Coordinates of C-alpha atoms in Angstrom, one line a residue:
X1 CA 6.9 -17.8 -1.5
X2 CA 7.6 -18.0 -5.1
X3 CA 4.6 -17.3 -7.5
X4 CA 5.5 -18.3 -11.4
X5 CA 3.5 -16.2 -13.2
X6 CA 5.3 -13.1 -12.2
X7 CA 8.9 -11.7 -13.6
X8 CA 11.7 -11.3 -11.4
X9 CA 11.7 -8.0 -10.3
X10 CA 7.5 -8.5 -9.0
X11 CA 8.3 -11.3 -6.7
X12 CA 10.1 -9.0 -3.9
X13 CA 7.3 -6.3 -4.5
X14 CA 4.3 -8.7 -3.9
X15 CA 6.0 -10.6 -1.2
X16 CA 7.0 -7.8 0.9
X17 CA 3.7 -6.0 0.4
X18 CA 1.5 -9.5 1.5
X19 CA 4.1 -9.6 4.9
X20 CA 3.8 -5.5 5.6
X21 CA -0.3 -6.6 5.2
X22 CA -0.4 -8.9 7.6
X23 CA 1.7 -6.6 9.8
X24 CA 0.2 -3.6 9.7
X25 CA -3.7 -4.8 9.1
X26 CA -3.7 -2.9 5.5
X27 CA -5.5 -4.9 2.5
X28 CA -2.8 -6.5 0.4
X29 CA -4.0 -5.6 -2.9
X30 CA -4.2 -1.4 -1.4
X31 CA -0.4 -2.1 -0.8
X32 CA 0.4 -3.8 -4.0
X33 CA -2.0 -1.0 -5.6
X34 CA 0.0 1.8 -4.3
X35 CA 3.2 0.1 -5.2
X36 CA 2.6 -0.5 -8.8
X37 CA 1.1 3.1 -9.1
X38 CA 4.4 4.3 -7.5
X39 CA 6.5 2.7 -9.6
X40 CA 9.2 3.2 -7.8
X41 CA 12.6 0.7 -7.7
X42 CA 15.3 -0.1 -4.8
X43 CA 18.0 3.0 -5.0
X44 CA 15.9 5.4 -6.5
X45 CA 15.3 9.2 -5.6
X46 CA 13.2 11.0 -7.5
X47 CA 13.3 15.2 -6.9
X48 CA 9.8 16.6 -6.2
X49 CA 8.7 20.7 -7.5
X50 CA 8.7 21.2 -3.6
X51 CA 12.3 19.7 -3.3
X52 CA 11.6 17.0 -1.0
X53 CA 12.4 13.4 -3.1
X54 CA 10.1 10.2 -3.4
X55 CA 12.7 7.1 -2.4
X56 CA 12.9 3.9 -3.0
X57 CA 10.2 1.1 -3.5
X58 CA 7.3 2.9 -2.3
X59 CA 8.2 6.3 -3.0
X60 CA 8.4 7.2 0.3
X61 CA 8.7 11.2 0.3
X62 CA 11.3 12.7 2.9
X63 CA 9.4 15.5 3.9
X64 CA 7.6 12.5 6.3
X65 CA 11.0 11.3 7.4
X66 CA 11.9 13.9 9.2
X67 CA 9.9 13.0 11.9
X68 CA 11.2 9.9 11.9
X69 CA 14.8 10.6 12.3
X70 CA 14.4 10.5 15.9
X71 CA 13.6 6.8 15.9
X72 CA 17.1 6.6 13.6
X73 CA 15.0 5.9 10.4
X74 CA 17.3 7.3 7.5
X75 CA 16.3 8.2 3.6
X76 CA 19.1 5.5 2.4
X77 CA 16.8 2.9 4.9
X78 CA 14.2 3.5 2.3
X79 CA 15.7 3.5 -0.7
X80 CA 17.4 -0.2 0.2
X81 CA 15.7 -2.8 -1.4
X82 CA 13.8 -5.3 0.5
X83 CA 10.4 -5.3 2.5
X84 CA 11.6 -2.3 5.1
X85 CA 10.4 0.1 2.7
X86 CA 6.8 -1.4 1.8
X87 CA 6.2 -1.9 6.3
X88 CA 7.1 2.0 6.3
X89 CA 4.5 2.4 3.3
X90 CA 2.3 0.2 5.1
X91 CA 2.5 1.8 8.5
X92 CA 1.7 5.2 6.9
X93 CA -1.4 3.9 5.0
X94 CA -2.1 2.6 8.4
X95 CA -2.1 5.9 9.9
X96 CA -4.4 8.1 7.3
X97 CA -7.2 4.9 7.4
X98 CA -7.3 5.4 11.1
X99 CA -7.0 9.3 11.2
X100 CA -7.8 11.2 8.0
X101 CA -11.2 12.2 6.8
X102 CA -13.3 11.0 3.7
X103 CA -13.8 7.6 2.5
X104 CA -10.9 4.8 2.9
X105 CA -9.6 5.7 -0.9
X106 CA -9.7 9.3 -0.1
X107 CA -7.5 8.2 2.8
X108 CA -5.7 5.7 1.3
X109 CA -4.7 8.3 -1.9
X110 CA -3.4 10.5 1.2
X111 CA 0.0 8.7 0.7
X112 CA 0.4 10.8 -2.9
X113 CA -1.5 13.4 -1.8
X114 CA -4.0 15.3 0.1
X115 CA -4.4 18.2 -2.2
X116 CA -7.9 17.3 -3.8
X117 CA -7.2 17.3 -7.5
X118 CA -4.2 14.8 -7.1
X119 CA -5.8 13.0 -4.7
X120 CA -9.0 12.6 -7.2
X121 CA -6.8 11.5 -9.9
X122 CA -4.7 9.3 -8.1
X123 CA -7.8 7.7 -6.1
X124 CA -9.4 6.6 -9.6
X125 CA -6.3 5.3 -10.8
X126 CA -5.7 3.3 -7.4
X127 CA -9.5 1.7 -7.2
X128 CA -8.6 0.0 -10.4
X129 CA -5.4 -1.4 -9.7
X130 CA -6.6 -2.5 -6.5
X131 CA -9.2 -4.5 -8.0
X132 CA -6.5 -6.1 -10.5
X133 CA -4.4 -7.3 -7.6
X134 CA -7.7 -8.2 -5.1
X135 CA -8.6 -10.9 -8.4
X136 CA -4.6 -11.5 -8.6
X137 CA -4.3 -12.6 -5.2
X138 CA -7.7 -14.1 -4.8
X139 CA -7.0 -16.3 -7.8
X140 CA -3.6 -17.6 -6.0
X141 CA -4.1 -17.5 -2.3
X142 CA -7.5 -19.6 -1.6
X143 CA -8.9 -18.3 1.6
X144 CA -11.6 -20.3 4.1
X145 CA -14.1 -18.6 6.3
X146 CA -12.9 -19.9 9.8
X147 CA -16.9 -20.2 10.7
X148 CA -18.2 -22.3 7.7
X149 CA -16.5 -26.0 6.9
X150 CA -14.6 -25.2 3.9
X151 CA -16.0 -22.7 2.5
X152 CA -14.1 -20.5 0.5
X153 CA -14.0 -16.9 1.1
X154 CA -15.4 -14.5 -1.3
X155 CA -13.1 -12.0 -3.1
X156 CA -13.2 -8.4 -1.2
X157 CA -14.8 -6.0 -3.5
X158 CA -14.5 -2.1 -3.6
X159 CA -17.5 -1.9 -1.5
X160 CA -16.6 -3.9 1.0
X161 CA -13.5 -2.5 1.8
X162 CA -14.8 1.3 1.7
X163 CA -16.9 -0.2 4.4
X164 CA -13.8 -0.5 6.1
X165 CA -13.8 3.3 7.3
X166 CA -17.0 2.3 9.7
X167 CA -14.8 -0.2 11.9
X168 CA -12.5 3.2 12.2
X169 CA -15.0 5.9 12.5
X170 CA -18.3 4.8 13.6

């Protein structure tokens, strides 16, 4: 998919992040959220306080690797560019929805952080972009509600998607 209102370097980030959705049952515009407050680009390593390193795409920080050696998942996996780094990203979003406490962007601001005055700051920061690409996406990818005749599904608001955390934690 090729969308023309975005430069170059944006098409892999929004494509890979709309596939690693579907894949891993994450809201695309969290994803895209997360990736565009991460910042981060193919190749890079970037050396924490704690001396771990954020790599690649997402970010991804190494100290959450090590547990994935066994399965032969290596830093320089996540630092290539393409989509394997944003179904890593979304796999571990996947993970704090289902198991960590709070609301789903307490949860979802689990990927920077758990400490509660980065997470705070970070969760603000990620509502807001995930409402820029929730209207970004709605605008270019017309959706149908399966049980009405054509019509359209309404854009997902903060709300409903805090409402989320009841499906995983009744």
């Amino acid at each position: 998919m090729f969308f023309v209102d975005l430069p170059p370097q944006l098409q892999e980030r929004v494509e890979c992040s709309i596939s690693a959705s579907a894949k891993y049952e994450v809201p695309a515009n969290i994803i895209l959220a997360i990736a565009e407050k991460e910042a981060g680009t193919p190749g890079q390593w970037v050396r924490n306080a704690n001396g771990t390193y954020d790599v690649g795409s997402m970010q991804f920080n190494t100290a959450y690797l090590k547990d994935l050696e066994q399965y032969g998942i290596t830093p320089n996996d996540v630092a290539a560019a393409g989509c394997y780094s944003f179904d890593l990203a979304a796999w571990r979003l996947r993970k704090h929805i289902k198991n960590d406490q709070g609301d789903i962007w307490t949860r979802v601001a689990n990927y920077h952080s758990r400490t509660y005055r980065y997470n705070t700051v970070y969760r603000a920061d990620l509502i807001l972009k995930a409402i820029k690409w929730a209207d970004w996406l709605t605008a270019r990818m017309p959706t149908y509600d399966a049980t009405k005749s054509k019509a359209p599904v309404k854009k997902p608001n903060v709300e409903q998607q805090t409402n989320l955390a009841a499906l995983d934690h009744p």
